[in-house]
PDB file of C-alpha atoms and ligand atoms in Angstrom:
ATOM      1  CA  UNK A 483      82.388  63.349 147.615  1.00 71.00           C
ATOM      2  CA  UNK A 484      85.000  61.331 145.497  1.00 93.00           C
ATOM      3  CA  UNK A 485      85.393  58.097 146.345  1.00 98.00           C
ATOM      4  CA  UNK A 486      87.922  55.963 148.292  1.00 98.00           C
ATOM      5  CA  UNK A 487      90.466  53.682 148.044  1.00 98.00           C
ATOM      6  CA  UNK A 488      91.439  51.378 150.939  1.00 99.00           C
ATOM      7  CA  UNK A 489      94.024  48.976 150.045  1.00 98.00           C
ATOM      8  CA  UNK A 490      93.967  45.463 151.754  1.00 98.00           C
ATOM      9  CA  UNK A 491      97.101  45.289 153.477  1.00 98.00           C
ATOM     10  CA  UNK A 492      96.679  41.414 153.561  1.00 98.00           C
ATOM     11  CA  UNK A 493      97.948  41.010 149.977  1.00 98.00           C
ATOM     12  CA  UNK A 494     101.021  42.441 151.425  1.00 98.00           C
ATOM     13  CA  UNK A 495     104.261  40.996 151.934  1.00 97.00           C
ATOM     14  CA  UNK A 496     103.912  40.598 156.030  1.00 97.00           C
ATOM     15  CA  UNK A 497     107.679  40.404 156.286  1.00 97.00           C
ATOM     16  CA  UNK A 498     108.162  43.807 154.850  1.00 97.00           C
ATOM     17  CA  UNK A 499     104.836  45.165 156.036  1.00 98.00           C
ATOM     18  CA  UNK A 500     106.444  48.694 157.155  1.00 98.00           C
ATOM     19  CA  UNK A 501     107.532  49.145 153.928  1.00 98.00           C
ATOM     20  CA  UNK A 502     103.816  48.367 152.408  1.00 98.00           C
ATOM     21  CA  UNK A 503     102.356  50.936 154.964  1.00 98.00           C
ATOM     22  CA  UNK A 504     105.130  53.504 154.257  1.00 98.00           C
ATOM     23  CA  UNK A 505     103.866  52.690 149.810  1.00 98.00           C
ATOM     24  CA  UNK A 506     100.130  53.465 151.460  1.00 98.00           C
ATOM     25  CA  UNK A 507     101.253  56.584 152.949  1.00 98.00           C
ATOM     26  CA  UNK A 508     103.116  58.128 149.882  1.00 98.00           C
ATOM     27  CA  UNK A 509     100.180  57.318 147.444  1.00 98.00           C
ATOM     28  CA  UNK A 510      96.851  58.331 146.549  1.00 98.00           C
ATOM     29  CA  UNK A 511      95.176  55.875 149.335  1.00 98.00           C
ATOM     30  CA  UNK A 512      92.532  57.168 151.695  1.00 98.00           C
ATOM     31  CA  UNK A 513      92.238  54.260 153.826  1.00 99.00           C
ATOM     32  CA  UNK A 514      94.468  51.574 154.833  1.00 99.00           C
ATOM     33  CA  UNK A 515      91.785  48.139 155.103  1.00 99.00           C
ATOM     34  CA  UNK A 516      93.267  45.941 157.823  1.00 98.00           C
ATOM     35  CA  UNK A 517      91.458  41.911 157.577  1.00 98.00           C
ATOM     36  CA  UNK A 518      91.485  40.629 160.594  1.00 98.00           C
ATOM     37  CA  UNK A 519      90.327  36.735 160.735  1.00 98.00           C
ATOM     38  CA  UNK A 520      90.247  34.099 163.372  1.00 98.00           C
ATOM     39  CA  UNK A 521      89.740  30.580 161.692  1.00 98.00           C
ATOM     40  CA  UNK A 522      85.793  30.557 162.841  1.00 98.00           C
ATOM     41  CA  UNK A 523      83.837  32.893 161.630  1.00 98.00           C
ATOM     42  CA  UNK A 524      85.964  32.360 158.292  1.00 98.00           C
ATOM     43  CA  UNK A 525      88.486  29.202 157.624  1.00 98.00           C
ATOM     44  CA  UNK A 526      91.147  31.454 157.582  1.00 98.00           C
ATOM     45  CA  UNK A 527      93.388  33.032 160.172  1.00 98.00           C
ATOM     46  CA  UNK A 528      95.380  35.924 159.980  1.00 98.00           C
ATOM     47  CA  UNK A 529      96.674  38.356 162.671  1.00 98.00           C
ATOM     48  CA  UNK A 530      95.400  40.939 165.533  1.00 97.00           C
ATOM     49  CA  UNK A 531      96.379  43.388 168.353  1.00 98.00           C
ATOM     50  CA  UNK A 532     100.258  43.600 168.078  1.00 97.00           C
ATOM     51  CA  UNK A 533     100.470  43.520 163.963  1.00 98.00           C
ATOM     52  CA  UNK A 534      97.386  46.698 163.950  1.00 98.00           C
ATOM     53  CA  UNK A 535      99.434  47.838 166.381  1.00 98.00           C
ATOM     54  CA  UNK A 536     102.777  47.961 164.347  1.00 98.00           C
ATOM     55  CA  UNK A 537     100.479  48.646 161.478  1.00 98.00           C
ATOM     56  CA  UNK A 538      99.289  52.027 163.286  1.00 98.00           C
ATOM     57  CA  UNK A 539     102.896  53.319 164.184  1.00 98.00           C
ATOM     58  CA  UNK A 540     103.887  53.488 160.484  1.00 98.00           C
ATOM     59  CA  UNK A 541     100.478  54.595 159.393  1.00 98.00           C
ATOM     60  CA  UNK A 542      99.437  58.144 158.575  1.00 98.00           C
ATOM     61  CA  UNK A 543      95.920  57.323 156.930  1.00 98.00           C
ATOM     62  CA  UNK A 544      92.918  55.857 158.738  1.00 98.00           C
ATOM     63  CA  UNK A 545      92.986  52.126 159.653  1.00 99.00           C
ATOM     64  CA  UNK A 546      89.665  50.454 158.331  1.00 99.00           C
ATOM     65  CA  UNK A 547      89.506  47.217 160.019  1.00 99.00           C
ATOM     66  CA  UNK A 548      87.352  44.577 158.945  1.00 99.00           C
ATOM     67  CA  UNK A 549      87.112  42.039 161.843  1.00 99.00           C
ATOM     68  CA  UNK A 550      85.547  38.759 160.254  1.00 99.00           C
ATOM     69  CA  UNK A 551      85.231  37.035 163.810  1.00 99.00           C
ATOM     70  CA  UNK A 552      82.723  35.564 165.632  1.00 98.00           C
ATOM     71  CA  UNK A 553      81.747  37.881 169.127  1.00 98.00           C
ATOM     72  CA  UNK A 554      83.254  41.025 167.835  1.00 99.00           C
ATOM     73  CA  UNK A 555      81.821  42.941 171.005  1.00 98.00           C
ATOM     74  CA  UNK A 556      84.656  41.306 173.395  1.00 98.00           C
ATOM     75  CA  UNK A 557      87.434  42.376 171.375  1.00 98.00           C
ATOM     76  CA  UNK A 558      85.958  46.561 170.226  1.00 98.00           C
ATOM     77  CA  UNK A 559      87.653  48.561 173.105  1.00 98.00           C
ATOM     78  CA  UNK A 560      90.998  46.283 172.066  1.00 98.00           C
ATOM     79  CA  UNK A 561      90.741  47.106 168.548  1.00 98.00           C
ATOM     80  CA  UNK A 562      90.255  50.491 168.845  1.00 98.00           C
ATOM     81  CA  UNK A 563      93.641  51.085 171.238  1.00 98.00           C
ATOM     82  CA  UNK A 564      95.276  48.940 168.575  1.00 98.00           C
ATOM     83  CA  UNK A 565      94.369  51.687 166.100  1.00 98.00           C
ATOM     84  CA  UNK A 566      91.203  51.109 164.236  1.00 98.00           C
ATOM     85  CA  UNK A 567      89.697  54.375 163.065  1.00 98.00           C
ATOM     86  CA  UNK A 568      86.832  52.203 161.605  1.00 99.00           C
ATOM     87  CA  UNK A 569      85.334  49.223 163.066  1.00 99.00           C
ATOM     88  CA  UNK A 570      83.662  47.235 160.409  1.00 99.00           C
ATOM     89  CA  UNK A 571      81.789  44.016 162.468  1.00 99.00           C
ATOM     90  CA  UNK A 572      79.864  41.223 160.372  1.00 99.00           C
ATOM     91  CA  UNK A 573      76.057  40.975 160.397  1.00 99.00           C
ATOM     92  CA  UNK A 574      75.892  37.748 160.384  1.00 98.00           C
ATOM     93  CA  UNK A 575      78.318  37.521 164.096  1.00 98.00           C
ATOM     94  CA  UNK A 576      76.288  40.109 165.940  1.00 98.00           C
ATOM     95  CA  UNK A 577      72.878  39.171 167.232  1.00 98.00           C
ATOM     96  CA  UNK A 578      72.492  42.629 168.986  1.00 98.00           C
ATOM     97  CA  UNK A 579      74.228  44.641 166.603  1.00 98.00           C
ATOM     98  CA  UNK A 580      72.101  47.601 167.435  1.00 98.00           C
ATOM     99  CA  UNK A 581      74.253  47.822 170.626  1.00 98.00           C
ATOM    100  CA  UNK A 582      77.248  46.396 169.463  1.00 99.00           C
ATOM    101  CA  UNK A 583      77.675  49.620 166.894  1.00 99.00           C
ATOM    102  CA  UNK A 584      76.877  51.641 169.950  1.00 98.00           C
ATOM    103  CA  UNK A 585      79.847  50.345 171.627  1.00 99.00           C
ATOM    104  CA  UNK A 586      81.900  50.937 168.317  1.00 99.00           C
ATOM    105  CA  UNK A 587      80.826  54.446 168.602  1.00 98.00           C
ATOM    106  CA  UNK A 588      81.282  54.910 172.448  1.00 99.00           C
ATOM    107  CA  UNK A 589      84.987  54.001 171.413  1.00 99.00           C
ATOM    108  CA  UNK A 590      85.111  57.657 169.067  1.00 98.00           C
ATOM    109  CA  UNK A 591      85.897  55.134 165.914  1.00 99.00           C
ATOM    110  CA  UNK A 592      83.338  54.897 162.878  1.00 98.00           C
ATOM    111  CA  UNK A 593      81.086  51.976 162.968  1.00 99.00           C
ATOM    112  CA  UNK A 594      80.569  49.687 159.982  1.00 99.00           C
ATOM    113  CA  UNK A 595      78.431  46.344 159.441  1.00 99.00           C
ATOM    114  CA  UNK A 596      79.603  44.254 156.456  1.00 99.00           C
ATOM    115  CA  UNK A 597      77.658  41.723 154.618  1.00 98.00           C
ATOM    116  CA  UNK A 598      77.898  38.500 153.229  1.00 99.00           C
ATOM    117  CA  UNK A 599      77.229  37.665 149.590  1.00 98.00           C
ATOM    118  CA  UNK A 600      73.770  36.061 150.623  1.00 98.00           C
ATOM    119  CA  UNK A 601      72.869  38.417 152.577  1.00 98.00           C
ATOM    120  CA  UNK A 602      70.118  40.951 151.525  1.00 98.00           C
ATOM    121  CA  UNK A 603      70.273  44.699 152.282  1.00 98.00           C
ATOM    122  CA  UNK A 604      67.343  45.058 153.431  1.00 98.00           C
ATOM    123  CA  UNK A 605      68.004  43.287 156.880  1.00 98.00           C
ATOM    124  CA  UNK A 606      69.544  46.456 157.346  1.00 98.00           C
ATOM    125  CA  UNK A 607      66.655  48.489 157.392  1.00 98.00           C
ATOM    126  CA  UNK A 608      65.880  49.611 160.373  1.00 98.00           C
ATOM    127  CA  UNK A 609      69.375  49.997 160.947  1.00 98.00           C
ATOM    128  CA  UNK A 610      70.746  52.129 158.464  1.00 98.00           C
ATOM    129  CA  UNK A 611      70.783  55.406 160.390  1.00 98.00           C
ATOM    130  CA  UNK A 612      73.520  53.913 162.880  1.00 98.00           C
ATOM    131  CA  UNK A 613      75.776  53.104 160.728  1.00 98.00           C
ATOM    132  CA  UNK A 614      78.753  55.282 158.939  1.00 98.00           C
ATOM    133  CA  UNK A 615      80.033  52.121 156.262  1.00 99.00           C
ATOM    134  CA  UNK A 616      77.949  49.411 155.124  1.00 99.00           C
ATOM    135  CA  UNK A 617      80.937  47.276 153.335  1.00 99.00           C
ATOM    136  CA  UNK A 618      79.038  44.753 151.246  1.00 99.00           C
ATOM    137  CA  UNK A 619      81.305  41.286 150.107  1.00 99.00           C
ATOM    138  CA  UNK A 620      81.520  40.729 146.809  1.00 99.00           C
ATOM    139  CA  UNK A 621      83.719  37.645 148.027  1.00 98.00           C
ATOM    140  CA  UNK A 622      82.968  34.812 150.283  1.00 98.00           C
ATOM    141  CA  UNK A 623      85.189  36.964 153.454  1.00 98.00           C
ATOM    142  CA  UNK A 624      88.259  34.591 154.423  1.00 98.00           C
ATOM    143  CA  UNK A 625      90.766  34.852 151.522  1.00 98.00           C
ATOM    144  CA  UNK A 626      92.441  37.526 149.058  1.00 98.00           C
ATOM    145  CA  UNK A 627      92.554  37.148 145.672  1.00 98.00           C
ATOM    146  CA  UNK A 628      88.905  35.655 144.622  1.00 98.00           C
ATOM    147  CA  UNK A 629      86.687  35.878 141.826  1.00 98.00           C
ATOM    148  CA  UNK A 630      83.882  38.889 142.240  1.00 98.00           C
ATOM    149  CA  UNK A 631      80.953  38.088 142.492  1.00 98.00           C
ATOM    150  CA  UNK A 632      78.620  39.786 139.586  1.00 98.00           C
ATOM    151  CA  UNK A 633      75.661  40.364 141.402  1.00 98.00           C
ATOM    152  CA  UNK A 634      77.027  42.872 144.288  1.00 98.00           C
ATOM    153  CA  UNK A 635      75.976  45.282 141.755  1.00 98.00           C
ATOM    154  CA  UNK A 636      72.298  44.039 142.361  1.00 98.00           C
ATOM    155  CA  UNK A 637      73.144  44.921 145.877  1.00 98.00           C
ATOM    156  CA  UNK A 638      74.644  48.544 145.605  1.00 98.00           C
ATOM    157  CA  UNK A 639      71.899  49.521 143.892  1.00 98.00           C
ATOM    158  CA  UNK A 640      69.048  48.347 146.524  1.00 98.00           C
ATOM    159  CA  UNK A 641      71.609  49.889 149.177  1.00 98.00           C
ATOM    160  CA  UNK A 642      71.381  52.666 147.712  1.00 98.00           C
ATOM    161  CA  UNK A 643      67.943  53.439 147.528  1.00 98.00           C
ATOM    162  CA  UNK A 644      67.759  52.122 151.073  1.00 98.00           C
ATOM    163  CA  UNK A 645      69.916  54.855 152.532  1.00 98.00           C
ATOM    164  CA  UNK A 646      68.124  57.058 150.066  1.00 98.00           C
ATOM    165  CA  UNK A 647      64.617  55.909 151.585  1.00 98.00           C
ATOM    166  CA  UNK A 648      65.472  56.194 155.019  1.00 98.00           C
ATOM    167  CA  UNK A 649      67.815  59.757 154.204  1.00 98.00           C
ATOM    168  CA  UNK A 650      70.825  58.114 156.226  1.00 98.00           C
ATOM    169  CA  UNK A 651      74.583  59.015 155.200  1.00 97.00           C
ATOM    170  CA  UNK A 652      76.387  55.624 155.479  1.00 98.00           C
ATOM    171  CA  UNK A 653      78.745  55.233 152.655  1.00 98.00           C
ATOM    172  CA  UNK A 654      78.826  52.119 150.737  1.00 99.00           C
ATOM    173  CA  UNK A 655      82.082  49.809 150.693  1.00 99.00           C
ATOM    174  CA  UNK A 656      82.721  46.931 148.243  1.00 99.00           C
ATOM    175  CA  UNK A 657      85.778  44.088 149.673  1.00 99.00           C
ATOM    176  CA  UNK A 658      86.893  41.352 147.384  1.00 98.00           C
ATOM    177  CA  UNK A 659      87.900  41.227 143.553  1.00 98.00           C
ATOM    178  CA  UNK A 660      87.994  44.420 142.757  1.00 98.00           C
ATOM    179  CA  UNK A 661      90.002  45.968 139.681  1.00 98.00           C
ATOM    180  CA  UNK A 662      90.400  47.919 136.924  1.00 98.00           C
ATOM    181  CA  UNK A 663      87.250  46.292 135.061  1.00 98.00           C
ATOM    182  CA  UNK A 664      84.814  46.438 137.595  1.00 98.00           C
ATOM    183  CA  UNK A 665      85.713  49.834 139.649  1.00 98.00           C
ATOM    184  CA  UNK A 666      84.150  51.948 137.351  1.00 98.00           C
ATOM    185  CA  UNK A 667      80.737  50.212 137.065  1.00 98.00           C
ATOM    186  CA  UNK A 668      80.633  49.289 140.719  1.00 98.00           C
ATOM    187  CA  UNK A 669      81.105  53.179 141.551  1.00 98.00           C
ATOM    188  CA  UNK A 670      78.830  53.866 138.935  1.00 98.00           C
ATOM    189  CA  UNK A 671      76.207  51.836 140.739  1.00 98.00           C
ATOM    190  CA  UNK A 672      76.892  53.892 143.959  1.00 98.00           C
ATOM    191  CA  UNK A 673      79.997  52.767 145.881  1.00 98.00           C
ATOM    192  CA  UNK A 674      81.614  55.331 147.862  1.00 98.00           C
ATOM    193  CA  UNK A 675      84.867  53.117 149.173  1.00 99.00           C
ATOM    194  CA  UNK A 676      87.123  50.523 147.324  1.00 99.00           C
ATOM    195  CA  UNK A 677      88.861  48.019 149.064  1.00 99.00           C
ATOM    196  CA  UNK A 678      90.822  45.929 146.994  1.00 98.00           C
ATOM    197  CA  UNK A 679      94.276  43.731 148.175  1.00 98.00           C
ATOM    198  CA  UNK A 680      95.888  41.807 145.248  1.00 98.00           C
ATOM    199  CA  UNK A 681      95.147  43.396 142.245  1.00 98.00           C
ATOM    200  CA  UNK A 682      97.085  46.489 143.665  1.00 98.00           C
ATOM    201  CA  UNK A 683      99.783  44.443 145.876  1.00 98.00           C
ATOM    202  CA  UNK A 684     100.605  41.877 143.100  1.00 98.00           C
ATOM    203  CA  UNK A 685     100.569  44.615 140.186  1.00 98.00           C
ATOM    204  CA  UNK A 686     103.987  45.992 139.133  1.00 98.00           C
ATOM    205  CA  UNK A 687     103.519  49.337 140.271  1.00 98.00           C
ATOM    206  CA  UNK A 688     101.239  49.448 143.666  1.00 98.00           C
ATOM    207  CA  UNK A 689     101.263  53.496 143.608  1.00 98.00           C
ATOM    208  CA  UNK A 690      99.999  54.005 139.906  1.00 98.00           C
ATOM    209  CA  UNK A 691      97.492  51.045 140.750  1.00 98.00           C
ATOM    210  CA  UNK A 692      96.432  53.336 143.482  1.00 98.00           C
ATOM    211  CA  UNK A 693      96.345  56.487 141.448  1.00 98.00           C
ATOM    212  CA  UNK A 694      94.736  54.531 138.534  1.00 98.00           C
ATOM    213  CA  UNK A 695      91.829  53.460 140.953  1.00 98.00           C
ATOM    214  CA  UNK A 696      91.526  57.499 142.735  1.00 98.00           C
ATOM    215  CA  UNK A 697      91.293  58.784 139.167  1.00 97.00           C
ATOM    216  CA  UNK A 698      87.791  56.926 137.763  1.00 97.00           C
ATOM    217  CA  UNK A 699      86.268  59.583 136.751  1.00 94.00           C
ATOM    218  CA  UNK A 700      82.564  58.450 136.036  1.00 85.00           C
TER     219      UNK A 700
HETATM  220  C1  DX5 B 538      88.539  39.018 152.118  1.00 97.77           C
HETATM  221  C2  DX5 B 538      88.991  40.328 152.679  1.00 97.77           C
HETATM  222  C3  DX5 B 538      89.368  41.318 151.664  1.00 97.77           C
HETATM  223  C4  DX5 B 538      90.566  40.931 150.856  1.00 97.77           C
HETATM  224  C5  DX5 B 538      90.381  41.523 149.498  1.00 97.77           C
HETATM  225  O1  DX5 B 538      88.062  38.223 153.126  1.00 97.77           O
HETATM  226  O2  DX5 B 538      87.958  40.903 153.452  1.00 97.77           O
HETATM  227  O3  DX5 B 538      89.554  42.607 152.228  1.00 97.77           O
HETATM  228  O4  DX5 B 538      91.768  41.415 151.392  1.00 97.77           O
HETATM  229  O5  DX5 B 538      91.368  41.012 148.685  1.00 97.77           O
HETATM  230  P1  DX5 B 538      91.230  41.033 147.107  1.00 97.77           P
HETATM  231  O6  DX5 B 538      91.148  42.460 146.694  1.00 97.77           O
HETATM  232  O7  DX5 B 538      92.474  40.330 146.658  1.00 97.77           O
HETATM  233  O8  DX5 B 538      89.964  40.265 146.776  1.00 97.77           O
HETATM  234 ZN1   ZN B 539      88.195  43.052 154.079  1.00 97.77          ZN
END
């Protein structure tokens, strides 16, 4: 499989965010990444429901939504009316996470578990099999634009021979920092799925950013 790219739409211009989702649709994306954050489980709030709702009406791509909240199980069946194709929920805000990608699933959306920076892959061993995206942070989760974090590519790599171990399919996500520089060698290391928000909102030409990220060839 090629890889994917799943733009952030919260490097977006939010008053305009039609005409961001319209860009999406006319380019080379595969995903659209929605962030959705509510000022605890990161120091950072940004939007829900009605704006992945408004978000979904313009969209023609899947929605990948990355809910950094605390008690993502209350809020699943919401989410996935709003739109959400994928369901990404943190590790570190789901005690029974076993069940709570169960109820992800029961909704008919894709179920994904992303990871802090300190967290280590293999806490996710004896959940691998249930899960379609592991998206691994290669940010602290709660704000665009960051420096990424080098050793992520540490981390692909013992994914990778995790899901290789246990035979699972889950594809491998990286969120935060990414660009021109680093794509390359983090798909090189295994990543299946880019995410990145500034580098293509605040470049000149968001569609050839796109294209220019699709293209890699490795
Ligand atoms: C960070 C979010 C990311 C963010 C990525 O908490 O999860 O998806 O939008 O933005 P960039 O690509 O600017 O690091
Ligand atoms: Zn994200």
């Amino acid at each position: 499989m090629s890889h994917l790219i799943a733009p952030s739409v919260l490097a977006a211009n939010f008053g305009q965010l039609d005409h961001a989702v319209e860009m999406l649709n006319q380019s080379t994306a595969d995903w659209i990444h929605v962030d959705v954050m509510d000022g605890r489980f990161v120091p950072n709030i940004s939007f829900g429901f009605p704006v992945l709702n408004a978000i979904q009406k313009t969209a023609l791509k899947p929605l990948d939504v990355h809910l950094m909240i605390e008690h993502p199980e209350l809020y699943i069946e919401q989410f996935r009316a709003a739109g959400a194709d994928v369901i990404s929920v943190h590790y570190e805000a789901c005690p029974h996470l076993h069940r709570t990608l169960q109820q992800i699933k029961a909704t008919g959306a894709k179920a994904g578990v992303a990871m802090n920076p300190h967290t280590p892959v293999s806490l996710l061993s004896d959940i691998i099999q249930d899960i379609d995206v592991v998206c691994l942070m290669s940010v602290n989760p709660g704000f665009g634009g960051q420096k990424f974090i080098q050793h992520t590519y540490q981390k692909i790599k013992e994914l990778k021979a995790l899901i290789t171990a246990k035979e699972a399919t889950c594809l491998i996500e990286i969120d935060g920092g990414v660009n021109q520089e680093n794509a390359p060698l983090l798909l090189a290391a295994g990543a299946d799925v880019l995410v990145a928000g500034s580098f293509v909102f605040q470049s000149a030409n968001p569609p050839e950013t796109i294209l220019a990220l699709k293209q890699i060839i490795l």
